[in-house]
mmCIF file of C-alpha atoms and ligand atoms in Angstrom:
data_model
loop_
_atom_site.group_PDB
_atom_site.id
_atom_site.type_symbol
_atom_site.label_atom_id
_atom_site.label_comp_id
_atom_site.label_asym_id
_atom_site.label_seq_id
_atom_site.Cartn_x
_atom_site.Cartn_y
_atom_site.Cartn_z
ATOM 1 C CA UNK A 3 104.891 68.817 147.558
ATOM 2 C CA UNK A 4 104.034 71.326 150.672
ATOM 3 C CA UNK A 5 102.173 74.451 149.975
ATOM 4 C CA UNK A 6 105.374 76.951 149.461
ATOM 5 C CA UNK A 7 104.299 80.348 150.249
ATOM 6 C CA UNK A 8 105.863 84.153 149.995
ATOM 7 C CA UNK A 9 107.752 85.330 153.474
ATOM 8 C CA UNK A 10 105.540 87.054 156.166
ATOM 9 C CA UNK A 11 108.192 89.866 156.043
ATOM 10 C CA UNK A 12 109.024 91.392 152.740
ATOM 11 C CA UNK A 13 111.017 94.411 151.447
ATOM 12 C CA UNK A 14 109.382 98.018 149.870
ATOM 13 C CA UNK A 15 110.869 97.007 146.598
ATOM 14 C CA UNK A 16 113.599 95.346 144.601
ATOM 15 C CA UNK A 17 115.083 95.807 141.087
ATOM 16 C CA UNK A 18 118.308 94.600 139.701
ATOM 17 C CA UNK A 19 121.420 96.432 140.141
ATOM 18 C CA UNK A 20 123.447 97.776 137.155
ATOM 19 C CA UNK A 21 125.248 94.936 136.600
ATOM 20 C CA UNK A 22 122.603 92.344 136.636
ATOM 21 C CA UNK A 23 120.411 94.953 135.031
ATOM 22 C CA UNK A 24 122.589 94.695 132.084
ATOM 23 C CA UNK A 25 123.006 91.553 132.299
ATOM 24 C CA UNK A 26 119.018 90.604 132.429
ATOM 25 C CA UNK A 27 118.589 92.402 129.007
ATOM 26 C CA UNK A 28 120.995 90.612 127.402
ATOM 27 C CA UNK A 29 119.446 87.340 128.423
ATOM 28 C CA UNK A 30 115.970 88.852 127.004
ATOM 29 C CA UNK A 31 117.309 89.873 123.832
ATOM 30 C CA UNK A 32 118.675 86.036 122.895
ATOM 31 C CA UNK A 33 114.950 85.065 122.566
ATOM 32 C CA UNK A 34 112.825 85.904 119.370
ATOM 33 C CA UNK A 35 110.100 88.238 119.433
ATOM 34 C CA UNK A 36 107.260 87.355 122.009
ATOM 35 C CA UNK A 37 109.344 84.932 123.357
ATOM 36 C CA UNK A 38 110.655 86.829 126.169
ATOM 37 C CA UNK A 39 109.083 85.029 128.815
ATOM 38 C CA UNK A 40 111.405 82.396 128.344
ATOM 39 C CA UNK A 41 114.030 84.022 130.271
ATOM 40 C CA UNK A 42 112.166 84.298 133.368
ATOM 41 C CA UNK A 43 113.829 81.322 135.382
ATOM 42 C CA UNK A 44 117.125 82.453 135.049
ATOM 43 C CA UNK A 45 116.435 86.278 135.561
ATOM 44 C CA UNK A 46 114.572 84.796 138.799
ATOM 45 C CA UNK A 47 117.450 83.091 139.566
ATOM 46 C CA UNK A 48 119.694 86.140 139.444
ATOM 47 C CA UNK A 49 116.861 88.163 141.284
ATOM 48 C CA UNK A 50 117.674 85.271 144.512
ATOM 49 C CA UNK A 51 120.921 85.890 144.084
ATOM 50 C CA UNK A 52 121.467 89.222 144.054
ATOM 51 C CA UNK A 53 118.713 89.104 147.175
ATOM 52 C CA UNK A 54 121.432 86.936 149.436
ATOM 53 C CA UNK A 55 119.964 83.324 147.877
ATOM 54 C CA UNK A 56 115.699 83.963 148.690
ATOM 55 C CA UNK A 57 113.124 85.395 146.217
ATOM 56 C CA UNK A 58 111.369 88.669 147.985
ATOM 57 C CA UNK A 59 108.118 89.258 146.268
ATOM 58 C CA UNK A 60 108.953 92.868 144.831
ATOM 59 C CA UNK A 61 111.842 90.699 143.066
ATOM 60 C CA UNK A 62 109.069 88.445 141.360
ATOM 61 C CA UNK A 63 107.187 91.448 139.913
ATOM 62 C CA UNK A 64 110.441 93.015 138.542
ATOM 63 C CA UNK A 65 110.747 90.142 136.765
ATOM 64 C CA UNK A 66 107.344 89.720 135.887
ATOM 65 C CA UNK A 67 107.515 93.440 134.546
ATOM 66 C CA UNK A 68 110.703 93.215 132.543
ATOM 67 C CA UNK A 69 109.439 90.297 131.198
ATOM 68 C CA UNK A 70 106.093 91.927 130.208
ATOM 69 C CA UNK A 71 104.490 88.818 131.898
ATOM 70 C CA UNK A 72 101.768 88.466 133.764
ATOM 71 C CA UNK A 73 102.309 88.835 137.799
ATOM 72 C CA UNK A 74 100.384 85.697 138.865
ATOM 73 C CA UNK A 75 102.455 83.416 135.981
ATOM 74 C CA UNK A 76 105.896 84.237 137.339
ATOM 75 C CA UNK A 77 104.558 83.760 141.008
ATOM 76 C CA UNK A 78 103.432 80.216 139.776
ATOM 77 C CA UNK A 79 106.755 79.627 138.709
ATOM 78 C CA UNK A 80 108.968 81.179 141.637
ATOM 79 C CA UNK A 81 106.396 79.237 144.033
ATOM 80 C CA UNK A 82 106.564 75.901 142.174
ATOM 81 C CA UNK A 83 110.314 75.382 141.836
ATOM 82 C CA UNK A 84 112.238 74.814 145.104
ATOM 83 C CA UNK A 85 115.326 75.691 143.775
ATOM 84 C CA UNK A 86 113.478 79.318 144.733
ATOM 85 C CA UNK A 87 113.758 79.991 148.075
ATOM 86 C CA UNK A 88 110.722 82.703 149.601
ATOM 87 C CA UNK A 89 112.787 83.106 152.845
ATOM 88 C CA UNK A 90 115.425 84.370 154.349
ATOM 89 C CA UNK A 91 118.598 82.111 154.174
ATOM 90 C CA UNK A 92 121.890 81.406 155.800
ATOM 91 C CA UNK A 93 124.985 83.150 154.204
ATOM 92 C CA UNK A 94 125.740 79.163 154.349
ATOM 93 C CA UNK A 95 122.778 77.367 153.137
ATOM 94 C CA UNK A 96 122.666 73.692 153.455
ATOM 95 C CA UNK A 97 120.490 71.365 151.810
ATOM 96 C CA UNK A 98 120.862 68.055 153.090
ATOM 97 C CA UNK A 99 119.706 64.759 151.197
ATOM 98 C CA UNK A 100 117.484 62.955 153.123
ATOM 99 C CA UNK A 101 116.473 60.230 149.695
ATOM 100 C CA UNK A 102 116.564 56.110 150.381
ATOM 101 C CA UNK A 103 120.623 56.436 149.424
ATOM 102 C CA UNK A 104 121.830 59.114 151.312
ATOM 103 C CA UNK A 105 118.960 58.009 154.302
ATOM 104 C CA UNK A 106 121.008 54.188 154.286
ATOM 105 C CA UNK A 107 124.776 55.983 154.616
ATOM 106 C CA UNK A 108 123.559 57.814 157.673
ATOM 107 C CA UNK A 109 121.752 61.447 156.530
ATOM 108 C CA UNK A 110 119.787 60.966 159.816
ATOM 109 C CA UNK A 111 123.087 61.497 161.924
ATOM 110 C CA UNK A 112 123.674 64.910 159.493
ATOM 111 C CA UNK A 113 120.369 65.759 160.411
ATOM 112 C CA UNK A 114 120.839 65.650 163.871
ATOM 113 C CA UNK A 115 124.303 67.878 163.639
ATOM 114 C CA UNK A 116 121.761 70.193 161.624
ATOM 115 C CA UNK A 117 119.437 70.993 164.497
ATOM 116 C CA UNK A 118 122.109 70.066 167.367
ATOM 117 C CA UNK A 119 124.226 73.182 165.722
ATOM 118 C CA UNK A 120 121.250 75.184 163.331
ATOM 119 C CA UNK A 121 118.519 74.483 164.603
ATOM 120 C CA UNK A 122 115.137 73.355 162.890
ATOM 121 C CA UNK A 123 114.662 73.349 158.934
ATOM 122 C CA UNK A 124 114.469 76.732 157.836
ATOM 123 C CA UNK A 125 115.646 78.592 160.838
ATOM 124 C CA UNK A 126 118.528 81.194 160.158
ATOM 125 C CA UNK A 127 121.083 80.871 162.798
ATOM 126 C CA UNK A 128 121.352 84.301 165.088
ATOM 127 C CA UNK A 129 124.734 84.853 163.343
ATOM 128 C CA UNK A 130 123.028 84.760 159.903
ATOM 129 C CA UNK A 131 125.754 82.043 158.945
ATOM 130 C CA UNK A 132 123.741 79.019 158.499
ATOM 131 C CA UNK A 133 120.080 77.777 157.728
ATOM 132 C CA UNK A 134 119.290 74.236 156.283
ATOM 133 C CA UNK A 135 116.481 72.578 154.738
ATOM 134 C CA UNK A 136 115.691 68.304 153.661
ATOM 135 C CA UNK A 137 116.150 68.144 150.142
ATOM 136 C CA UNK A 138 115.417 65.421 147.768
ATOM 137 C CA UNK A 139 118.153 63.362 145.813
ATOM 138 C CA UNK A 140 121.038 65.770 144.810
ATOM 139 C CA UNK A 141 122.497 63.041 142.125
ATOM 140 C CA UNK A 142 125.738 62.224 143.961
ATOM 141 C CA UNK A 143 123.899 59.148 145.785
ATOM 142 C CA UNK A 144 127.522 56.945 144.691
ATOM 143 C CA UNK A 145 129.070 59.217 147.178
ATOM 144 C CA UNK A 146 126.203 59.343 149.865
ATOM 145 C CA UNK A 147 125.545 60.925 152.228
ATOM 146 C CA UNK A 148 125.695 64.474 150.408
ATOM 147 C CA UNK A 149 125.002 67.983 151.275
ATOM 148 C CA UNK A 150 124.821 70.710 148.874
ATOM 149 C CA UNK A 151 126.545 74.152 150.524
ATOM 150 C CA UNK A 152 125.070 76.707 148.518
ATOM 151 C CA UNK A 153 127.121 75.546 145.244
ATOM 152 C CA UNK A 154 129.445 73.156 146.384
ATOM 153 C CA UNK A 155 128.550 69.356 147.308
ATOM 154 C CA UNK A 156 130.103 67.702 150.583
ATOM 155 C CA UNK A 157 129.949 64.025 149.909
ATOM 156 C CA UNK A 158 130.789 60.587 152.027
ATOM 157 C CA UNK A 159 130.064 62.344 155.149
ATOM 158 C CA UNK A 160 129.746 61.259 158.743
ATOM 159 C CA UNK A 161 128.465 63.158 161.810
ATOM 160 C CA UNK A 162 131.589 64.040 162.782
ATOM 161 C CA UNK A 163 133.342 65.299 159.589
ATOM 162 C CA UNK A 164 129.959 67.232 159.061
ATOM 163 C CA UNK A 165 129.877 69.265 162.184
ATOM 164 C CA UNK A 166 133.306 69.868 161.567
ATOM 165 C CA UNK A 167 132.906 70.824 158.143
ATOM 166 C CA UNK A 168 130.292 73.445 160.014
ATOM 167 C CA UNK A 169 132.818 74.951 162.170
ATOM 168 C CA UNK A 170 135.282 75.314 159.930
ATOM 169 C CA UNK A 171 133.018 77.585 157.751
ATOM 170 C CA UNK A 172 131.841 79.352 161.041
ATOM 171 C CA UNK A 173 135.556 79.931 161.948
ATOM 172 C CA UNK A 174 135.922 81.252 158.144
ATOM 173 C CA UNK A 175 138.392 78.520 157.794
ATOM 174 C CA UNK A 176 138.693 76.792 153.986
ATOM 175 C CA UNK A 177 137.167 74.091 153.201
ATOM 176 C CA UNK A 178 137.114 71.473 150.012
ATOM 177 C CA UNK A 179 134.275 70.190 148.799
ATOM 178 C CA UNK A 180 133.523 66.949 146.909
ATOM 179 C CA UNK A 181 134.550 63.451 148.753
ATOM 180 C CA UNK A 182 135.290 64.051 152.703
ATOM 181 C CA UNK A 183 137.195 60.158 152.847
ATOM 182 C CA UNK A 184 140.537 58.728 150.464
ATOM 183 C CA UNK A 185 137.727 58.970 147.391
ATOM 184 C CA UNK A 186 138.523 61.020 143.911
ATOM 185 C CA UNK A 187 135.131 61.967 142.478
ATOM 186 C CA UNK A 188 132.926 58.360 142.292
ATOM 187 C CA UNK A 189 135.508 56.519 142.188
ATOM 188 C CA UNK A 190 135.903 53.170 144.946
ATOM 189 C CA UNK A 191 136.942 54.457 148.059
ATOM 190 C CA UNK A 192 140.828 53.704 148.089
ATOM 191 C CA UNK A 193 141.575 53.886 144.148
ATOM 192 C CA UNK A 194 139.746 52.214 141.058
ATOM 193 C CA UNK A 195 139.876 48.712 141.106
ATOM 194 C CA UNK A 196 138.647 48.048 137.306
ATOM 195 C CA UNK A 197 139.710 49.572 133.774
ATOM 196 C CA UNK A 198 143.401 49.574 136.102
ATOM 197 C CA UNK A 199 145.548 48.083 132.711
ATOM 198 C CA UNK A 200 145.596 49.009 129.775
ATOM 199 C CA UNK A 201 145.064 46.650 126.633
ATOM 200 C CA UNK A 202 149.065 46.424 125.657
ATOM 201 C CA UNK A 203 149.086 45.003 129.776
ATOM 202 C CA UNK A 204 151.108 47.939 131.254
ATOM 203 C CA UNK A 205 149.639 50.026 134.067
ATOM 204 C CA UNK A 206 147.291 52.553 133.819
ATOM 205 C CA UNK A 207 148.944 55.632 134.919
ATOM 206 C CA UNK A 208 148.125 56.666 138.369
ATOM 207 C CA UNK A 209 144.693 58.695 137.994
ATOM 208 C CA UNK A 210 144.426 59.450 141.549
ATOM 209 C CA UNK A 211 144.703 62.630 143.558
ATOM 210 C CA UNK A 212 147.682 65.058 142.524
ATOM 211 C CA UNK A 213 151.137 62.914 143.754
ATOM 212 C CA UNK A 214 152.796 64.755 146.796
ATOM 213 C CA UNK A 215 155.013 66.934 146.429
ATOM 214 C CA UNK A 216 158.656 64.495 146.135
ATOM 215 C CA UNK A 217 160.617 66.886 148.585
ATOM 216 C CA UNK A 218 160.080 70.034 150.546
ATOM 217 C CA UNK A 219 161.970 70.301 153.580
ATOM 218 C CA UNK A 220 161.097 72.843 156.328
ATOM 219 C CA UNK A 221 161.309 72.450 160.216
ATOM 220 C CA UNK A 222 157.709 70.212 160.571
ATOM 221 C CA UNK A 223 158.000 67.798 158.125
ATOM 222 C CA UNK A 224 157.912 64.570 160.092
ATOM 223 C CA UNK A 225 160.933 62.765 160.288
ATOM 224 C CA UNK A 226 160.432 59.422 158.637
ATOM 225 C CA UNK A 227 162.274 56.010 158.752
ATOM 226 C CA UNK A 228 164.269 54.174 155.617
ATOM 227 C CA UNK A 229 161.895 51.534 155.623
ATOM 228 C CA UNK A 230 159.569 50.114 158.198
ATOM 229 C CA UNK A 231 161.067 48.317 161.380
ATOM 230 C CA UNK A 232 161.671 44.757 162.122
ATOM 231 C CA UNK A 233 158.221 43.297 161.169
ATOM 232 C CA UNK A 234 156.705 44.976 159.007
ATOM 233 C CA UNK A 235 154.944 48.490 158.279
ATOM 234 C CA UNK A 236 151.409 49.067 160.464
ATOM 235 C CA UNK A 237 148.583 49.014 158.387
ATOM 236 C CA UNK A 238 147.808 52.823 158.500
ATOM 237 C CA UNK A 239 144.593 52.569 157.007
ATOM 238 C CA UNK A 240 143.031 51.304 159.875
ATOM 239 C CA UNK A 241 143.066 55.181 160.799
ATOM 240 C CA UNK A 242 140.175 56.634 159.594
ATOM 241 C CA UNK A 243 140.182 58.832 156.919
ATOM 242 C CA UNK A 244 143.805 57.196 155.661
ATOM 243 C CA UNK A 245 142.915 54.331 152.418
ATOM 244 C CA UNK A 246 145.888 53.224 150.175
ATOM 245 C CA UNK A 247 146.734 56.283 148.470
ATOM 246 C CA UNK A 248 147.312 58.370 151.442
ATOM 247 C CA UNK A 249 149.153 55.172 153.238
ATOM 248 C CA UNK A 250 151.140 54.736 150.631
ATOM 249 C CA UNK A 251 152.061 58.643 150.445
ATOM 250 C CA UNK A 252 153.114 58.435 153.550
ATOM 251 C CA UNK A 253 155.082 55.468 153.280
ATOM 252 C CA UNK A 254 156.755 57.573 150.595
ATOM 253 C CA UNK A 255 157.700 59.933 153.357
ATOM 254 C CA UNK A 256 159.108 57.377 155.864
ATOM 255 C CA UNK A 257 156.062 57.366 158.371
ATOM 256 C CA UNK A 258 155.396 53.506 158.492
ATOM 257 C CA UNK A 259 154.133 53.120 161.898
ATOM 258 C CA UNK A 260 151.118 54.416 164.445
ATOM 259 C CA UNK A 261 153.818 55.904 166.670
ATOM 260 C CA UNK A 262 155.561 57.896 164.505
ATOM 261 C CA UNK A 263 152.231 59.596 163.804
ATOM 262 C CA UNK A 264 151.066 59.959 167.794
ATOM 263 C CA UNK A 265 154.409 61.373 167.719
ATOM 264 C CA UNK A 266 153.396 64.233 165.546
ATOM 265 C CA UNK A 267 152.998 68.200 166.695
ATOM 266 C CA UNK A 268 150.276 69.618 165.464
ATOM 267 C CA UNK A 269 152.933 71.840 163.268
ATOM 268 C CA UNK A 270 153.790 68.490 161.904
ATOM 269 C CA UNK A 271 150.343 67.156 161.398
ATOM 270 C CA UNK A 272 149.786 70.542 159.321
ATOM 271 C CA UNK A 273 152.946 70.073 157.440
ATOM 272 C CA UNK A 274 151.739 66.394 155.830
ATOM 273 C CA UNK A 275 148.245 68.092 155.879
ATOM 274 C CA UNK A 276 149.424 70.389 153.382
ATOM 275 C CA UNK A 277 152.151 68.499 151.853
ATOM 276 C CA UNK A 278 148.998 66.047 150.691
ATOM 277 C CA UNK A 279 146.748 68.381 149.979
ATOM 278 C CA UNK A 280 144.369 67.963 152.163
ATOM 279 C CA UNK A 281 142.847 70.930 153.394
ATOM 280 C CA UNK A 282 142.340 70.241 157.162
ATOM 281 C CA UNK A 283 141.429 66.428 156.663
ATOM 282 C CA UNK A 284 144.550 65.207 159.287
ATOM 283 C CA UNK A 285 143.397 67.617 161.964
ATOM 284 C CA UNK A 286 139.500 67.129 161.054
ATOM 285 C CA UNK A 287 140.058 63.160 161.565
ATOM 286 C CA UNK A 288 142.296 63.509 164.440
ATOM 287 C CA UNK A 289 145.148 61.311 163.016
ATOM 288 C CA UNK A 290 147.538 62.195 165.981
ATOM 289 C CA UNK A 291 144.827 60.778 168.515
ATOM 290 C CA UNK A 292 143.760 57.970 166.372
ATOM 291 C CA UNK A 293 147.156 57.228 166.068
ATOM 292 C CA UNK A 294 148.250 57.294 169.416
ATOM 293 C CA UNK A 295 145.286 54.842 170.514
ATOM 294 C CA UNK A 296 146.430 52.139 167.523
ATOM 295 C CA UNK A 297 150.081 52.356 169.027
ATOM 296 C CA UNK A 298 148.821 51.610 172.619
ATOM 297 C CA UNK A 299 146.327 49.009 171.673
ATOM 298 C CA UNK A 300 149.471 47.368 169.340
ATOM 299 C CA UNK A 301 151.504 48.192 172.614
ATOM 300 C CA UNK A 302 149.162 45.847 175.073
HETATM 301 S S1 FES B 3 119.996 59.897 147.432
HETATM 302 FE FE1 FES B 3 121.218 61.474 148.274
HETATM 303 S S2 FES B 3 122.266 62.229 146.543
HETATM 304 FE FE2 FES B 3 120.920 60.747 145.698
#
């Protein structure tokens, strides 16, 4: 591990405010007699985050003090664990896995969006809004690549959804963590495919993401077909970012073919968006163009 050392520039002083005053006591008072010291990671921990997620070194005595500890033992500890950061961060603070998983599923090409749009590891962007360091494995390697956002994790990531994931936070737009591709939690991308019966031989039931919504009707919902045309349905997931579940969702809504999606407004493209709750992922993975350049190469 790298020597970690305390910021160049530090505050005049730090204590907690009321409310994590309060709350720091009550943490002390759960441990027996001259066992105090035991609290110190998590009143640290509280110290970074009441300091806007990094340790200042007046923060490390108050805790050192309140613990009736020793200055140079709690420095040890703030200066060992990384989970401590002694700078200044981003109000959005990535840590990107860089590990043999995360490196094989493409964490170089996240790097690059990190210093194409942040700049180099540890630099705060002039805006304040982002700063990003190489972390080692996060523990969601099934779903590499993975970022950690301050508490949320960002998983199955490209280049692409990853700087887009960036501007919708700098736009102050929502975003969802977990799985950016048709994936719920570890599961196969496109649905489990074992433990899918049960031992009577009926179906599981469905386990996947929350079904649609069966009907809402307002101006932008696409208008869909009673069953696909004279040859068959298109195979929908061959647009990226749409597996099985989605495809078949949309089946569900009468939207069988690449055209019908080119065809979409962006109004409409927000409507199914929503209606699947997807949080962006339709605009994000630019359905309508990918859509539009299936129907043209089926066209040919
Ligand atoms: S290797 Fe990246 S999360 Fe484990």
């Amino acid at each position: 591990m790298s020597v970690r050392r305390l910021d160049a520039e530090q505050p005049e002083s730090f204590a907690f405010d009321a409310d994590n005053g309060r709350w720091a006591q009550e943490q002390i008072g759960r441990y027996p007699e001259g066992k105090q010291a035991s609290a110190v990671i998590s009143l640290l921990w509280r110290a970074q985050e009441q300091n806007g997620g990094w340790l200042p070194e007046p923060a490390i005595r108050h805790v050192a003090e309140l613990l009736d500890m020793a200055y140079i033992r709690v420095y040890e500890i703030a200066t060992f664990y990384t989970m401590f950061n002694l700078s200044p961060v981003g109000k959005y603070f990535v840590q990107l896995c860089g590990t043999t998983p995360c490196m094989l599923r493409g964490s170089d090409d996240l790097k690059a969006v990190c210093r194409k749009v942040i700049g180099e590891p540890g630099h705060v962007t002039e805006d304040g809004l982002f700063s990003w360091i190489e972390v080692e494995c996060l523990g969601a390697c099934v779903n590499a690549p993975t970022v950690q956002i301050n508490k949320d994790y960002f998983e199955d990531l490209t280049g692409e959804s990853f700087e887009a994931l960036l501007a919708d936070l700098r736009a102050g737009r929502e975003v969802a963590p977990g799985p950016q591709v048709d994936r719920q939690f570890s599961c196969p991308i496109g649905g489990p495919t074992t433990l899918t019966g049960t031992s009577n031989g009926r179906a599981a039931p469905e386990t996947q993401t929350a079904p649609a919504k069966a009907t809402v009707s307002d101006a932008d919902r696409p208008e869909g077909l009673e069953s696909a045309r004279e040859g068959g349905a298109d195979d929908l997931k061959r647009i990226n970012g749409i597996g099985p579940k989605i495809e078949r969702s949309l089946n569900g809504l009468g939207v069988f073919h690449f055209d019908q999606i080119a065809a979409w407004t962006d109004e409409t493209a927000a409507w199914v968006d929503g209606h699947l709750r997807f949080k962006g992922r339709a605009r994000r993975e630019d359905w309508i163009g990918q859509a539009r350049a299936l129907a043209e190469e089926e066209g040919a």
